[in-house]
């Protein structure tokens, strides 16, 4: 059986994402999950990974459900160590379960699957020059979209609704806001969004296509694991 290594920037296992693995990879692949927050308490993580100034801020959570904001720069070396751990365990493909942009990650022999290199090109390939919408976890991230979506001829519309400190009303309001701005597609741009959250968005936007980041990436992975 193939081994797929999965690295979350939170604590493993990510039970919120597990249904996606079960749906598309069941009985085909052994999934080994590891996380940046494994073995840490919330206070320890807040101290170790605290964002400073205008550092790129990311958010994830512990198995308990507690969320934590982290500096991308401070967790990159931890992610690299998790890659090396999974390679030592025989994983031939390694998925970074995060839609953030990271630089300098490397493997010795495994295929490293970075959603940020897949999702933007896939989404813009689908919509072309039409306007599309993004729902992300942090309002602060709206100022950092230029880095990730700089290739778009038509800049996306960003609204925030956290999947980690979840508020259904907030998500539905965000979805309606995008519908009213006449977007042609909506991307749930965080690995923490679930199939149920996608359903809520769909109920608010009608016929506008809604793309769930984790499902999109896992569906593509199935082609590598055949």
Short mmCIF file of C-alpha atoms in Angstrom, two decimals, residues 54-173:
data_model
loop_
_atom_site.label_atom_id
_atom_site.label_comp_id
_atom_site.label_asym_id
_atom_site.label_seq_id
_atom_site.Cartn_x
_atom_site.Cartn_y
_atom_site.Cartn_z
CA UNK A 54 4.06 42.61 9.73
CA UNK A 55 5.17 38.98 9.47
CA UNK A 56 2.95 36.71 7.38
CA UNK A 57 0.48 35.33 9.91
CA UNK A 58 -1.08 31.87 9.69
CA UNK A 59 -3.68 30.20 11.87
CA UNK A 60 -4.29 26.57 12.76
CA UNK A 61 -5.45 24.59 15.73
CA UNK A 62 -4.85 21.87 18.28
CA UNK A 63 -6.80 18.63 18.40
CA UNK A 64 -8.65 20.17 21.36
CA UNK A 65 -10.04 22.83 19.02
CA UNK A 66 -7.98 25.71 20.42
CA UNK A 67 -6.65 27.91 17.63
CA UNK A 68 -3.29 29.69 17.48
CA UNK A 69 -1.78 32.34 15.20
CA UNK A 70 1.75 31.69 14.00
CA UNK A 71 4.53 33.35 12.04
CA UNK A 72 5.16 31.64 8.70
CA UNK A 73 8.89 32.32 9.03
CA UNK A 74 9.07 30.66 12.44
CA UNK A 75 7.33 27.43 11.44
CA UNK A 76 9.11 26.81 8.12
CA UNK A 77 12.06 24.98 9.71
CA UNK A 78 9.65 22.81 11.71
CA UNK A 79 7.83 21.85 8.51
CA UNK A 80 11.15 20.88 6.92
CA UNK A 81 11.93 18.60 9.88
CA UNK A 82 8.51 16.94 9.47
CA UNK A 83 9.25 16.32 5.79
CA UNK A 84 12.45 14.53 6.75
CA UNK A 85 10.59 12.49 9.39
CA UNK A 86 7.98 11.31 6.88
CA UNK A 87 10.63 10.41 4.32
CA UNK A 88 12.33 8.26 6.94
CA UNK A 89 8.99 6.47 7.40
CA UNK A 90 8.83 5.57 3.71
CA UNK A 91 6.32 8.12 2.40
CA UNK A 92 6.62 8.49 -1.37
CA UNK A 93 4.27 11.49 -1.49
CA UNK A 94 4.05 14.21 1.14
CA UNK A 95 1.18 16.69 1.30
CA UNK A 96 1.61 20.03 3.03
CA UNK A 97 -1.88 20.52 4.43
CA UNK A 98 -1.81 24.29 4.17
CA UNK A 99 -2.66 26.82 1.47
CA UNK A 100 0.03 29.26 2.60
CA UNK A 101 3.13 30.12 0.60
CA UNK A 102 6.41 28.62 1.85
CA UNK A 103 9.88 28.97 0.34
CA UNK A 104 12.79 26.55 0.33
CA UNK A 105 11.07 23.32 1.36
CA UNK A 106 12.81 20.26 -0.08
CA UNK A 107 12.75 16.48 -0.17
CA UNK A 108 15.40 13.86 -0.86
CA UNK A 109 13.26 11.46 -2.88
CA UNK A 110 9.57 12.01 -2.13
CA UNK A 111 7.12 14.10 -4.16
CA UNK A 112 6.25 17.20 -2.13
CA UNK A 113 2.72 18.40 -2.84
CA UNK A 114 2.31 22.08 -1.96
CA UNK A 115 -1.28 23.32 -2.43
CA UNK A 116 -0.11 26.89 -2.99
CA UNK A 117 1.58 25.72 -6.19
CA UNK A 118 -1.53 23.85 -7.37
CA UNK A 119 -4.62 25.77 -6.26
CA UNK A 120 -3.89 29.27 -7.66
CA UNK A 121 -3.05 27.97 -11.14
CA UNK A 122 -6.02 25.58 -11.13
CA UNK A 123 -8.51 28.22 -10.03
CA UNK A 124 -7.29 30.89 -12.44
CA UNK A 125 -7.26 28.29 -15.20
CA UNK A 126 -10.94 27.68 -14.51
CA UNK A 127 -12.06 31.32 -14.35
CA UNK A 128 -9.68 32.92 -16.84
CA UNK A 129 -9.96 36.71 -16.57
CA UNK A 130 -13.30 36.64 -14.74
CA UNK A 131 -13.63 37.85 -11.18
CA UNK A 132 -13.63 35.20 -8.47
CA UNK A 133 -13.99 35.28 -4.71
CA UNK A 134 -11.88 33.92 -1.87
CA UNK A 135 -13.00 33.12 1.65
CA UNK A 136 -10.03 32.91 4.02
CA UNK A 137 -9.60 32.60 7.78
CA UNK A 138 -8.05 35.97 8.65
CA UNK A 139 -9.05 39.49 7.63
CA UNK A 140 -5.41 40.48 8.02
CA UNK A 141 -4.47 38.15 5.15
CA UNK A 142 -6.28 40.33 2.61
CA UNK A 143 -3.19 42.56 2.47
CA UNK A 144 -0.96 39.58 1.69
CA UNK A 145 -2.88 38.23 -1.30
CA UNK A 146 -0.65 40.03 -3.79
CA UNK A 147 2.09 37.48 -3.17
CA UNK A 148 -0.06 34.46 -3.82
CA UNK A 149 -2.40 35.78 -6.53
CA UNK A 150 -0.10 38.23 -8.32
CA UNK A 151 -0.45 36.23 -11.55
CA UNK A 152 -4.19 36.99 -11.81
CA UNK A 153 -5.26 39.47 -14.49
CA UNK A 154 -8.37 40.24 -12.44
CA UNK A 155 -7.59 40.48 -8.71
CA UNK A 156 -9.81 38.25 -6.55
CA UNK A 157 -12.28 39.57 -3.99
CA UNK A 158 -11.35 38.52 -0.46
CA UNK A 159 -13.62 38.10 2.57
CA UNK A 160 -12.86 36.40 5.86
CA UNK A 161 -14.65 33.76 7.93
CA UNK A 162 -12.57 31.53 10.16
CA UNK A 163 -13.03 27.74 10.04
CA UNK A 164 -11.19 27.47 13.35
CA UNK A 165 -13.20 29.89 15.47
CA UNK A 166 -16.27 28.97 13.48
CA UNK A 167 -19.36 31.13 13.25
CA UNK A 168 -21.98 29.96 10.76
CA UNK A 169 -23.53 33.41 10.45
CA UNK A 170 -20.13 34.91 9.63
CA UNK A 171 -19.53 32.31 6.89
CA UNK A 172 -22.96 32.78 5.34
CA UNK A 173 -22.56 36.58 5.43
#
